[in-house]
Amino acid sequence: MKRTSQRLSAIQPSATLAVDAKAKAMKAAGENVIGFGAGEPDFPTPQHIVDAAIAACADPKNHKYTPAGGLPELKQAIAAKTLRDSGFDCDASNVLVTCGGKHAVYTAFAVLCDPGDEVICPAPYWTTYPEAITLAGGVPVVIDTDAESGFQVTIEQLDAAKTDRTKVLLFVSPDNPSGAVYPPKAVKAIGEWAVANGVWVITDEIYEHLTYGSHEFSSMPVLVPDLAEQCLIVNGVAKTYAMTGWRVGWMIGPVDVIKAATNFQSHATSNVTNVAQRAAIAALEGSLDDVVMMREAFARRAGIMHEMLNAIDGVTCPEPQGAFYCYPDMQGLLGRDINGKVATTTVELADIVLEEAKVAFVPGEAFGLPGYGRFSFALGDDDLIEGIRRLADLFA
Ligand code: PMP
């Protein structure tokens, strides 16, 4: 008999974390490594949110179990914030508070998928999606996109991927890792396709506030109201409020689905940490001023990184439209002599770049689309410029 279950043994180690682990080990050994791997804002959490958490720590009512589905005040705040920010009208009974957006993603697949149910998952995809789908018993059906198509799936591709077993379409815009933002027309067309085909949509809105230039976030069930009964929205405070470590996210959906997911959570985790939930209330009820400040910094860095990457011979970088990632095509660097080493894949390229230039990026293999690399611009301007300059020098 195997020591670990087949289900868990099948999980792939995260390639994102592998690069990160090597970069951290080199840093610990005293090397001056610049990391473009992390998908988290470099800013501290805004002070008024931290203050709310400090006050919450001192209040004994937060020392006890609270409802598994989330504090009623937080669910209310999430419903109000959703109406304010995306225009989607829901109430507290449509909300489940989870341990971060990642937990909401897993819960969403777990509550919808029976064994063998297919989930359409456009690539490049965030590393967690296929693993979460498989763990939940679903089968990921990957659709490839590329820079030419703006990393956006078409209705024709969806038609071709659909089978009798298709249960869910996974949709995320702004996207990790490509930085793509679907225009409202495309969001609407995809939502209408889902309604017409009886397919659920899990829409990940975690980067809703991080869009640049003329690109704007739009919420699928707002543009296609008929979708609401077959749609789960995933979101959280991590990216918008620089709160990755606080672990508060949520899922919004029809009441019957939220009830089933809440039952699941009541056995798996009980309530999310009350102190973090109180901090999330302060975040959601507060102003968006800090968010605007952070978005401006990200927009500036996006511009710098985009331009510097494109200036490297062999690299083609589409304009990042949202989130905080550039996702350049790096195939032009494969097969080249790099200080006596040659990379034939972007995994090998990432390794050589880390060793030779002390720069960490995540190879496209981690996101189901080899030949590309993900560079986060959620780090300070000086490091960002120095890191891409090192890359440019290596390939000069
Ligand atoms: N969705 C996407 C697309 C993400 O990039 C992330 C974080 N990398 C999450 C969800 C989850 O965020 P968290 O669990 O930190 O709330």
Short mmCIF file of C-alpha atoms and ligand atoms in Angstrom, two decimals:
data_model
loop_
_atom_site.label_atom_id
_atom_site.label_comp_id
_atom_site.label_asym_id
_atom_site.label_seq_id
_atom_site.Cartn_x
_atom_site.Cartn_y
_atom_site.Cartn_z
CA MET A 1 0.00 0.00 0.00
CA LYS A 2 1.33 3.48 -0.89
CA ARG A 3 2.18 5.77 2.01
CA THR A 4 0.50 8.82 0.52
CA SER A 5 -2.80 8.94 -1.34
CA GLN A 6 -2.83 8.90 -5.12
CA ARG A 7 -4.78 12.13 -5.08
CA LEU A 8 -2.09 14.05 -3.24
CA SER A 9 0.89 12.24 -4.74
CA ALA A 10 -0.22 13.47 -8.15
CA ILE A 11 0.21 17.14 -7.20
CA GLN A 12 3.13 18.76 -9.01
CA PRO A 13 5.57 20.84 -6.98
CA SER A 14 5.04 24.49 -7.81
CA ALA A 15 7.59 25.63 -10.41
CA THR A 16 7.09 29.17 -9.13
CA LEU A 17 8.25 28.08 -5.72
CA ALA A 18 11.19 26.10 -7.13
CA VAL A 19 12.69 29.23 -8.72
CA ASP A 20 11.91 31.19 -5.59
CA ALA A 21 13.54 28.57 -3.34
CA LYS A 22 16.75 28.59 -5.39
CA ALA A 23 16.81 32.41 -5.43
CA LYS A 24 16.28 32.52 -1.66
CA ALA A 25 19.04 29.96 -1.05
CA MET A 26 21.43 32.07 -3.15
CA LYS A 27 20.39 35.19 -1.23
CA ALA A 28 20.95 33.39 2.07
CA ALA A 29 24.42 32.46 0.83
CA GLY A 30 25.14 36.19 0.48
CA GLU A 31 24.49 36.58 -3.28
CA ASN A 32 22.85 39.78 -4.52
CA VAL A 33 19.82 38.22 -6.23
CA ILE A 34 16.98 40.31 -7.69
CA GLY A 35 13.72 38.38 -7.67
CA PHE A 36 10.94 38.95 -10.21
CA GLY A 37 9.18 35.81 -9.01
CA ALA A 38 6.95 36.99 -6.19
CA GLY A 39 3.33 37.77 -6.95
CA GLU A 40 2.82 40.18 -4.08
CA PRO A 41 2.87 43.94 -3.63
CA ASP A 42 6.05 45.30 -2.04
CA PHE A 43 4.04 47.84 -0.04
CA PRO A 44 3.14 47.32 3.63
CA THR A 45 -0.55 46.97 4.48
CA PRO A 46 -2.08 50.48 4.94
CA GLN A 47 -1.87 51.65 8.57
CA HIS A 48 -5.62 52.03 9.23
CA ILE A 49 -6.06 48.34 8.41
CA VAL A 50 -3.22 47.31 10.71
CA ASP A 51 -4.72 49.50 13.46
CA ALA A 52 -8.08 47.72 13.13
CA ALA A 53 -6.31 44.38 13.56
CA ILE A 54 -4.45 45.59 16.64
CA ALA A 55 -7.75 46.70 18.19
CA ALA A 56 -9.32 43.36 17.22
CA CYS A 57 -6.56 41.46 19.02
CA ALA A 58 -7.44 43.23 22.26
CA ASP A 59 -11.16 42.41 22.04
CA PRO A 60 -12.00 39.02 23.63
CA LYS A 61 -14.93 38.47 21.28
CA ASN A 62 -12.37 37.82 18.57
CA HIS A 63 -10.70 35.12 20.66
CA LYS A 64 -13.56 32.67 20.07
CA TYR A 65 -15.00 30.65 17.19
CA THR A 66 -17.26 32.67 14.91
CA PRO A 67 -19.57 31.48 12.09
CA ALA A 68 -17.76 29.16 9.64
CA GLY A 69 -18.90 31.17 6.63
CA GLY A 70 -17.45 34.44 7.91
CA LEU A 71 -18.33 37.32 10.26
CA PRO A 72 -21.75 38.68 9.24
CA GLU A 73 -20.29 42.23 9.21
CA LEU A 74 -17.56 41.14 6.80
CA LYS A 75 -20.00 39.35 4.48
CA GLN A 76 -22.08 42.53 4.47
CA ALA A 77 -18.99 44.63 3.71
CA ILE A 78 -18.04 42.26 0.86
CA ALA A 79 -21.53 42.55 -0.66
CA ALA A 80 -21.39 46.37 -0.38
CA LYS A 81 -17.86 46.53 -1.79
CA THR A 82 -18.78 44.30 -4.71
CA LEU A 83 -21.68 46.55 -5.67
CA ARG A 84 -19.42 49.61 -5.30
CA ASP A 85 -16.48 48.25 -7.30
CA SER A 86 -17.88 45.92 -9.95
CA GLY A 87 -21.58 46.75 -9.92
CA PHE A 88 -22.59 43.17 -9.04
CA ASP A 89 -25.59 43.19 -6.71
CA CYS A 90 -25.59 40.47 -4.04
CA ASP A 91 -26.17 40.16 -0.31
CA ALA A 92 -24.48 38.49 2.65
CA SER A 93 -26.19 35.15 1.96
CA ASN A 94 -24.29 34.98 -1.36
CA VAL A 95 -20.88 35.28 0.35
CA LEU A 96 -18.45 32.76 1.85
CA VAL A 97 -15.31 34.16 3.54
CA THR A 98 -12.28 31.94 2.87
CA CYS A 99 -8.65 31.67 3.89
CA GLY A 100 -7.40 33.78 0.97
CA GLY A 101 -8.45 33.82 -2.65
CA LYS A 102 -6.57 30.58 -3.20
CA HIS A 103 -8.84 28.77 -0.75
CA ALA A 104 -11.86 30.25 -2.52
CA VAL A 105 -10.51 28.87 -5.82
CA TYR A 106 -10.18 25.37 -4.39
CA THR A 107 -13.57 25.55 -2.68
CA ALA A 108 -15.21 26.72 -5.91
CA PHE A 109 -13.97 23.65 -7.82
CA ALA A 110 -14.78 21.36 -4.90
CA VAL A 111 -18.37 22.57 -4.70
CA LEU A 112 -19.03 22.30 -8.46
CA CYS A 113 -17.06 19.30 -9.73
CA ASP A 114 -18.02 15.64 -9.66
CA PRO A 115 -15.37 13.12 -10.72
CA GLY A 116 -14.74 13.46 -14.45
CA ASP A 117 -16.38 16.87 -14.84
CA GLU A 118 -14.37 18.97 -17.25
CA VAL A 119 -13.15 22.48 -16.48
CA ILE A 120 -11.99 24.65 -19.37
CA CYS A 121 -8.80 26.36 -18.31
CA PRO A 122 -7.13 28.82 -20.71
CA ALA A 123 -3.31 28.82 -20.74
CA PRO A 124 -1.17 30.51 -19.63
CA TYR A 125 -2.87 29.82 -16.32
CA TRP A 126 -2.07 30.54 -12.71
CA THR A 127 -0.23 27.42 -11.49
CA THR A 128 -2.80 26.60 -8.84
CA TYR A 129 -5.84 26.20 -11.11
CA PRO A 130 -5.11 22.80 -12.72
CA GLU A 131 -3.99 21.35 -9.39
CA ALA A 132 -7.09 22.62 -7.61
CA ILE A 133 -9.32 21.28 -10.41
CA THR A 134 -7.70 17.83 -10.25
CA LEU A 135 -7.79 17.71 -6.47
CA ALA A 136 -11.50 18.46 -6.60
CA GLY A 137 -12.03 15.50 -8.98
CA GLY A 138 -12.37 17.64 -12.09
CA VAL A 139 -10.43 17.32 -15.33
CA PRO A 140 -8.64 20.44 -16.62
CA VAL A 141 -9.15 21.01 -20.34
CA VAL A 142 -6.45 23.46 -21.35
CA ILE A 143 -6.90 25.94 -24.22
CA ASP A 144 -3.68 27.56 -25.43
CA THR A 145 -3.50 31.27 -26.11
CA ASP A 146 -0.48 33.30 -27.18
CA ALA A 147 0.83 36.84 -27.38
CA GLU A 148 -0.69 37.27 -30.84
CA SER A 149 -4.21 36.63 -29.53
CA GLY A 150 -3.52 38.93 -26.58
CA PHE A 151 -3.62 35.81 -24.37
CA GLN A 152 -7.40 35.77 -24.74
CA VAL A 153 -9.57 32.78 -25.62
CA THR A 154 -12.03 33.04 -28.47
CA ILE A 155 -15.58 31.70 -28.71
CA GLU A 156 -14.38 29.34 -31.45
CA GLN A 157 -11.82 27.86 -29.05
CA LEU A 158 -14.50 27.47 -26.37
CA ASP A 159 -16.81 25.73 -28.85
CA ALA A 160 -14.01 23.36 -29.82
CA ALA A 161 -13.18 22.56 -26.18
CA LYS A 162 -16.77 21.95 -25.07
CA THR A 163 -17.93 18.35 -24.56
CA ASP A 164 -20.87 16.68 -22.80
CA ARG A 165 -18.77 16.68 -19.63
CA THR A 166 -17.95 20.40 -19.60
CA LYS A 167 -19.14 21.77 -16.27
CA VAL A 168 -17.11 24.93 -15.70
CA LEU A 169 -15.16 27.61 -17.54
CA LEU A 170 -12.42 29.24 -15.53
CA PHE A 171 -12.08 32.94 -16.36
CA VAL A 172 -9.61 35.47 -14.99
CA SER A 173 -9.13 39.07 -16.06
CA PRO A 174 -6.82 40.86 -15.27
CA ASP A 175 -4.81 37.72 -15.73
CA ASN A 176 -1.92 36.13 -13.91
CA PRO A 177 0.58 35.50 -15.52
CA SER A 178 -0.09 37.28 -18.84
CA GLY A 179 -1.33 40.62 -17.50
CA ALA A 180 -4.11 40.51 -20.12
CA VAL A 181 -7.39 42.36 -19.52
CA TYR A 182 -10.35 41.22 -21.63
CA PRO A 183 -12.33 44.13 -23.12
CA PRO A 184 -16.02 44.31 -22.02
CA LYS A 185 -17.22 43.06 -25.42
CA ALA A 186 -15.21 39.85 -25.09
CA VAL A 187 -16.25 39.36 -21.45
CA LYS A 188 -19.89 39.69 -22.49
CA ALA A 189 -19.53 37.30 -25.41
CA ILE A 190 -17.90 34.66 -23.20
CA GLY A 191 -20.58 35.08 -20.51
CA GLU A 192 -23.31 34.69 -23.14
CA TRP A 193 -21.56 31.58 -24.48
CA ALA A 194 -21.58 30.10 -20.96
CA VAL A 195 -25.31 30.79 -20.51
CA ALA A 196 -26.16 29.39 -23.94
CA ASN A 197 -24.16 26.23 -23.24
CA GLY A 198 -25.21 25.70 -19.61
CA VAL A 199 -21.60 26.00 -18.43
CA TRP A 200 -20.72 27.44 -15.01
CA VAL A 201 -18.16 30.25 -14.84
CA ILE A 202 -15.69 30.68 -12.02
CA THR A 203 -14.45 34.22 -12.47
CA ASP A 204 -11.35 35.24 -10.54
CA GLU A 205 -11.56 38.99 -9.90
CA ILE A 206 -8.61 39.29 -7.52
CA TYR A 207 -6.78 41.85 -9.72
CA GLU A 208 -9.89 43.97 -10.40
CA HIS A 209 -8.27 47.23 -9.23
CA LEU A 210 -4.96 46.73 -11.01
CA THR A 211 -5.48 47.84 -14.60
CA TYR A 212 -3.38 50.30 -16.60
CA GLY A 213 -3.84 52.84 -19.35
CA SER A 214 -7.18 52.55 -21.08
CA HIS A 215 -7.76 48.97 -19.90
CA GLU A 216 -10.57 48.48 -17.42
CA PHE A 217 -11.86 45.56 -15.44
CA SER A 218 -15.38 44.35 -16.13
CA SER A 219 -17.29 41.74 -14.19
CA MET A 220 -18.87 38.98 -16.28
CA PRO A 221 -22.12 38.51 -14.29
CA VAL A 222 -22.68 42.28 -14.42
CA LEU A 223 -22.42 42.33 -18.20
CA VAL A 224 -24.45 39.10 -18.45
CA PRO A 225 -26.99 39.15 -15.59
CA ASP A 226 -28.44 35.76 -16.67
CA LEU A 227 -25.12 34.21 -15.71
CA ALA A 228 -25.52 34.97 -11.99
CA GLU A 229 -27.24 31.62 -11.25
CA GLN A 230 -24.31 29.69 -12.74
CA CYS A 231 -21.38 31.84 -11.69
CA LEU A 232 -18.96 31.96 -8.76
CA ILE A 233 -16.86 35.08 -8.21
CA VAL A 234 -13.53 34.65 -6.43
CA ASN A 235 -11.82 37.63 -4.84
CA GLY A 236 -9.81 38.73 -1.81
CA VAL A 237 -7.93 41.54 -0.09
CA ALA A 238 -4.42 40.27 -0.93
CA LYS A 239 -3.54 42.16 -4.10
CA THR A 240 -5.70 45.27 -3.74
CA TYR A 241 -4.70 46.19 -0.18
CA ALA A 242 -1.19 44.67 0.00
CA MET A 243 -2.55 42.03 2.39
CA THR A 244 -1.14 38.77 0.98
CA GLY A 245 -0.13 37.51 4.42
CA TRP A 246 -3.48 38.14 6.12
CA ARG A 247 -5.23 35.33 4.25
CA VAL A 248 -8.70 36.68 3.64
CA GLY A 249 -10.58 35.96 0.45
CA TRP A 250 -14.12 35.14 -0.54
CA MET A 251 -16.44 33.44 -2.95
CA ILE A 252 -19.73 34.92 -4.14
CA GLY A 253 -22.41 32.74 -5.68
CA PRO A 254 -25.98 31.43 -5.64
CA VAL A 255 -27.29 30.69 -2.12
CA ASP A 256 -27.51 26.88 -2.55
CA VAL A 257 -23.89 26.67 -3.68
CA ILE A 258 -22.69 28.99 -0.92
CA LYS A 259 -24.54 26.83 1.63
CA ALA A 260 -22.85 23.65 0.38
CA ALA A 261 -19.45 25.35 0.36
CA THR A 262 -20.02 26.69 3.86
CA ASN A 263 -20.84 23.17 5.12
CA PHE A 264 -17.57 21.97 3.57
CA GLN A 265 -15.64 24.79 5.23
CA SER A 266 -17.29 24.08 8.59
CA HIS A 267 -15.55 20.69 8.60
CA ALA A 268 -12.31 21.76 6.95
CA THR A 269 -11.22 25.02 8.57
CA SER A 270 -14.02 26.58 10.70
CA ASN A 271 -13.83 30.35 10.66
CA VAL A 272 -11.06 32.42 9.07
CA THR A 273 -8.95 34.14 11.78
CA ASN A 274 -11.16 36.81 13.33
CA VAL A 275 -8.38 39.38 13.61
CA ALA A 276 -7.73 39.07 9.87
CA GLN A 277 -11.47 39.29 9.14
CA ARG A 278 -11.69 42.52 11.19
CA ALA A 279 -8.70 43.89 9.26
CA ALA A 280 -10.50 42.99 6.01
CA ILE A 281 -13.60 44.90 7.15
CA ALA A 282 -11.43 48.00 7.70
CA ALA A 283 -9.90 47.52 4.25
CA LEU A 284 -13.21 47.14 2.44
CA GLU A 285 -15.01 49.92 4.30
CA GLY A 286 -12.07 52.32 4.00
CA SER A 287 -11.22 54.54 1.07
CA LEU A 288 -9.48 53.35 -2.07
CA ASP A 289 -6.80 56.08 -1.78
CA ASP A 290 -3.98 53.65 -0.95
CA VAL A 291 -5.08 51.42 -3.80
CA VAL A 292 -4.87 54.36 -6.21
CA MET A 293 -1.37 55.19 -4.95
CA MET A 294 -0.21 51.57 -5.38
CA ARG A 295 -1.79 51.29 -8.82
CA GLU A 296 0.06 54.44 -9.94
CA ALA A 297 3.36 52.94 -8.77
CA PHE A 298 2.61 49.65 -10.55
CA ALA A 299 1.62 51.49 -13.73
CA ARG A 300 4.92 53.39 -13.72
CA ARG A 301 6.90 50.20 -13.15
CA ALA A 302 4.90 48.35 -15.82
CA GLY A 303 5.93 51.01 -18.34
CA ILE A 304 9.60 50.87 -17.36
CA MET A 305 9.77 47.08 -17.39
CA HIS A 306 7.86 46.73 -20.65
CA GLU A 307 10.21 49.15 -22.41
CA MET A 308 13.42 47.70 -20.96
CA LEU A 309 12.44 44.09 -21.74
CA ASN A 310 11.53 44.96 -25.32
CA ALA A 311 14.92 46.60 -25.80
CA ILE A 312 16.60 43.20 -25.28
CA ASP A 313 17.31 41.43 -28.55
CA GLY A 314 15.42 38.09 -28.48
CA VAL A 315 12.71 39.27 -26.08
CA THR A 316 9.24 40.43 -27.18
CA CYS A 317 7.10 41.81 -24.42
CA PRO A 318 3.40 42.58 -24.91
CA GLU A 319 2.11 45.57 -22.99
CA PRO A 320 0.96 44.52 -19.52
CA GLN A 321 -2.66 45.62 -19.25
CA GLY A 322 -3.35 44.61 -15.66
CA ALA A 323 -2.22 42.64 -12.56
CA PHE A 324 1.50 43.13 -11.92
CA TYR A 325 3.26 40.94 -14.43
CA CYS A 326 5.08 41.25 -17.74
CA TYR A 327 4.92 38.01 -19.72
CA PRO A 328 7.48 38.31 -22.53
CA ASP A 329 8.13 35.81 -25.29
CA MET A 330 11.74 34.68 -24.68
CA GLN A 331 12.07 32.08 -27.43
CA GLY A 332 14.61 34.30 -29.19
CA LEU A 333 17.04 33.65 -26.33
CA LEU A 334 16.90 29.87 -26.64
CA GLY A 335 19.83 28.15 -28.35
CA ARG A 336 22.13 31.14 -27.78
CA ASP A 337 25.51 31.01 -26.11
CA ILE A 338 25.20 32.54 -22.63
CA ASN A 339 28.63 32.65 -21.00
CA GLY A 340 29.33 29.20 -22.45
CA LYS A 341 25.90 27.77 -21.52
CA VAL A 342 22.94 27.13 -23.80
CA ALA A 343 19.26 26.91 -22.85
CA THR A 344 16.87 24.87 -24.97
CA THR A 345 13.81 25.56 -22.78
CA THR A 346 12.67 28.51 -20.70
CA VAL A 347 13.12 26.38 -17.55
CA GLU A 348 16.81 26.02 -18.43
CA LEU A 349 16.95 29.71 -19.38
CA ALA A 350 15.58 30.75 -15.96
CA ASP A 351 18.22 28.62 -14.27
CA ILE A 352 21.09 30.05 -16.34
CA VAL A 353 19.84 33.63 -15.85
CA LEU A 354 19.66 33.06 -12.11
CA GLU A 355 23.20 31.72 -12.00
CA GLU A 356 24.80 34.14 -14.44
CA ALA A 357 22.90 37.40 -13.79
CA LYS A 358 21.53 36.68 -10.30
CA VAL A 359 18.04 37.47 -11.58
CA ALA A 360 15.03 35.25 -10.83
CA PHE A 361 12.00 35.01 -13.11
CA VAL A 362 9.40 32.25 -13.48
CA PRO A 363 9.57 30.22 -16.71
CA GLY A 364 6.38 29.86 -18.76
CA GLU A 365 6.35 26.10 -18.14
CA ALA A 366 4.94 26.91 -14.68
CA PHE A 367 1.89 28.40 -16.40
CA GLY A 368 1.37 25.80 -19.11
CA LEU A 369 2.89 27.99 -21.84
CA PRO A 370 6.63 27.37 -22.37
CA GLY A 371 8.75 29.89 -24.27
CA TYR A 372 7.66 32.79 -22.09
CA GLY A 373 8.73 34.13 -18.70
CA ARG A 374 6.81 35.88 -15.95
CA PHE A 375 8.36 38.99 -14.43
CA SER A 376 6.55 40.60 -11.51
CA PHE A 377 6.82 44.40 -11.34
CA ALA A 378 5.64 44.48 -7.73
CA LEU A 379 9.11 45.41 -6.53
CA GLY A 380 10.86 48.75 -5.97
CA ASP A 381 11.88 50.84 -9.03
CA ASP A 382 15.63 50.65 -8.32
CA ASP A 383 15.70 46.86 -8.05
CA LEU A 384 13.46 46.54 -11.07
CA ILE A 385 15.72 48.68 -13.25
CA GLU A 386 18.91 47.00 -11.96
CA GLY A 387 17.43 43.51 -12.52
CA ILE A 388 16.37 44.11 -16.13
CA ARG A 389 19.67 45.89 -16.81
CA ARG A 390 21.51 42.77 -15.67
CA LEU A 391 19.39 40.72 -18.05
CA ALA A 392 20.14 43.14 -20.89
CA ASP A 393 23.87 42.99 -20.13
CA LEU A 394 23.80 39.18 -20.11
CA PHE A 395 22.24 39.10 -23.58
CA ALA A 396 24.06 42.12 -25.05
N1 PMP B 1 -6.04 34.25 -8.08
C1 PMP B 1 -4.95 34.65 -8.77
C2 PMP B 1 -5.08 34.83 -10.24
C3 PMP B 1 -3.75 34.91 -8.12
O1 PMP B 1 -2.68 35.33 -8.80
C4 PMP B 1 -3.68 34.72 -6.71
C5 PMP B 1 -2.39 34.94 -5.95
N2 PMP B 1 -1.23 34.62 -6.61
C6 PMP B 1 -4.83 34.30 -6.05
C7 PMP B 1 -5.98 34.07 -6.76
C8 PMP B 1 -4.87 34.02 -4.57
O2 PMP B 1 -4.52 35.06 -3.75
P1 PMP B 1 -4.59 34.92 -2.19
O3 PMP B 1 -4.78 33.48 -1.86
O4 PMP B 1 -3.29 35.44 -1.70
O5 PMP B 1 -5.77 35.73 -1.75
#
